CSV table of C-alpha atoms in Angstrom, one decimal:
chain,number,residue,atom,x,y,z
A,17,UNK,CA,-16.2,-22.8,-20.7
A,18,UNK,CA,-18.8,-20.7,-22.3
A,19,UNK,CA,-18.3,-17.2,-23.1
A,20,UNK,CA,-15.0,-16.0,-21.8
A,21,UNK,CA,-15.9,-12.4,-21.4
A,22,UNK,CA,-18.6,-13.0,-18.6
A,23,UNK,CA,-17.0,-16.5,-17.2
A,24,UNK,CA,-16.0,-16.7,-13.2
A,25,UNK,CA,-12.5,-16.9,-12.5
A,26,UNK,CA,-13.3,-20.4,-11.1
A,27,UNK,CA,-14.1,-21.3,-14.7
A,28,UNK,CA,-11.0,-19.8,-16.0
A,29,UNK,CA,-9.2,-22.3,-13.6
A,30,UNK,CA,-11.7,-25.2,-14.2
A,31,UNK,CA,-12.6,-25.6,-10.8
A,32,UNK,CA,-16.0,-26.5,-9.3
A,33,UNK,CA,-18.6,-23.7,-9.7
A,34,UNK,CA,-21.3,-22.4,-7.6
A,35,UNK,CA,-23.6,-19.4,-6.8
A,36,UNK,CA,-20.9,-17.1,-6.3
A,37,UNK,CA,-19.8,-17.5,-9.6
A,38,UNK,CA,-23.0,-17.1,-11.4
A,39,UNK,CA,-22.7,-13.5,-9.5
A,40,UNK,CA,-19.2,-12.8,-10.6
A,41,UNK,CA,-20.4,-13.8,-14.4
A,42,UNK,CA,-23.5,-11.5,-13.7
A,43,UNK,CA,-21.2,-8.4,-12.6
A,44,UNK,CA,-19.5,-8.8,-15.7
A,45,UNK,CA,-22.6,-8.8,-17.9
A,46,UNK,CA,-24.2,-5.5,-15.8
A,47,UNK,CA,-21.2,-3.7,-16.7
A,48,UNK,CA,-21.0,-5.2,-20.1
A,49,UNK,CA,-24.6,-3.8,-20.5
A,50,UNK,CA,-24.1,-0.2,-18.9
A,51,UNK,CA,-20.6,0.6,-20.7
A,52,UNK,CA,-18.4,-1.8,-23.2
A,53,UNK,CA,-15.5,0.3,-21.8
A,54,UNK,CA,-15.5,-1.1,-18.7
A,55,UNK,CA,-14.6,-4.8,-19.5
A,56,UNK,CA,-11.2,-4.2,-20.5
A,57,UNK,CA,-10.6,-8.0,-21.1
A,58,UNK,CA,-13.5,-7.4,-23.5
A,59,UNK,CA,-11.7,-8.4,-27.0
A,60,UNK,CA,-8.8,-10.7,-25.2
A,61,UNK,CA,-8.6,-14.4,-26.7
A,62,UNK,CA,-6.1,-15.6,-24.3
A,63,UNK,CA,-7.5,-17.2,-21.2
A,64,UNK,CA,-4.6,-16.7,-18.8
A,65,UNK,CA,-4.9,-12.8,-19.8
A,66,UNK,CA,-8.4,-12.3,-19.1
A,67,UNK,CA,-7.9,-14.6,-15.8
A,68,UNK,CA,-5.6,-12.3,-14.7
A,69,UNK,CA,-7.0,-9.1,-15.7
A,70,UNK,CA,-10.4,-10.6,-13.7
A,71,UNK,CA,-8.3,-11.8,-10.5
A,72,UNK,CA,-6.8,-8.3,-10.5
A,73,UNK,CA,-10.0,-6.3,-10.7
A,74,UNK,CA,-11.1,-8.5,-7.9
A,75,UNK,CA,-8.4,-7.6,-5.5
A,76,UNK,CA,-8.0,-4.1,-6.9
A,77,UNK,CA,-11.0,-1.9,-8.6
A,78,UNK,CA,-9.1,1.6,-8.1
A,79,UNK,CA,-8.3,2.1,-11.7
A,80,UNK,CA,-10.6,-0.4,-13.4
A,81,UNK,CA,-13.1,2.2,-14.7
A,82,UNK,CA,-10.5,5.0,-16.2
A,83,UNK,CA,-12.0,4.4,-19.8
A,84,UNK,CA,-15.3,3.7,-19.3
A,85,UNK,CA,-18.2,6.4,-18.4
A,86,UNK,CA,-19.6,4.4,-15.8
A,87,UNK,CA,-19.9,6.4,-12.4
A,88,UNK,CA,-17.8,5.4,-9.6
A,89,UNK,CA,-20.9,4.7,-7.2
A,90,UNK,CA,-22.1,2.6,-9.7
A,91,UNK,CA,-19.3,0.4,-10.3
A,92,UNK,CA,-19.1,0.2,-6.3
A,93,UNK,CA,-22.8,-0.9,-5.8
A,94,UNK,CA,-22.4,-3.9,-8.4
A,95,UNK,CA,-19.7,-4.8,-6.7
A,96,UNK,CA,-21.0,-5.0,-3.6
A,97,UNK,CA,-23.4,-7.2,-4.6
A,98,UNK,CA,-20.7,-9.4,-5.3
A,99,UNK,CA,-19.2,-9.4,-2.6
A,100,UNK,CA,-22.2,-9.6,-0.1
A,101,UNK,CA,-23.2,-12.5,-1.7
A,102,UNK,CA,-19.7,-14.5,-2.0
């Protein structure tokens, strides 16, 4: 699976992986990189955990960033790159 802090969801669920995925993993990394903080799954071992914690930041970022000190326009242009390109 490779390293389970920056994997896609659609590695989390074993499924076939393309572009879109290597976007989602780089997302992860920028934040990562900015501020630790803001990957919350960040020390998780359990795979179905961080899965969910992923699927629900990708449905809902409103409260993903409360520990980190990563502006909120920040968060929201790395996420649009996301999304533009999925």
């Amino acid at each position: 699976m490779g390293t389970r802090r920056y994997a896609s969801r659609a590695c989390h669920q074993m499924k076939e992986q393309g572009r879109e995925d290597d976007v989602e993993s780089w997302c992860y990394m920028v934040l990562d990189i900015f501020d630790e903080k803001c990957i919350p799954w960040r020390e998780l071992k359990e795979n179905d955990e961080t899965f969910r914690m992923k699927d629900d930041l990708m449905h809902s970022r409103d409260d993903l960033f409360t520990d980190g000190d990563l502006k909120p326009e920040t968060e929201d242009k790395i996420f649009m790159i996301f999304f533009l390109i999925s």
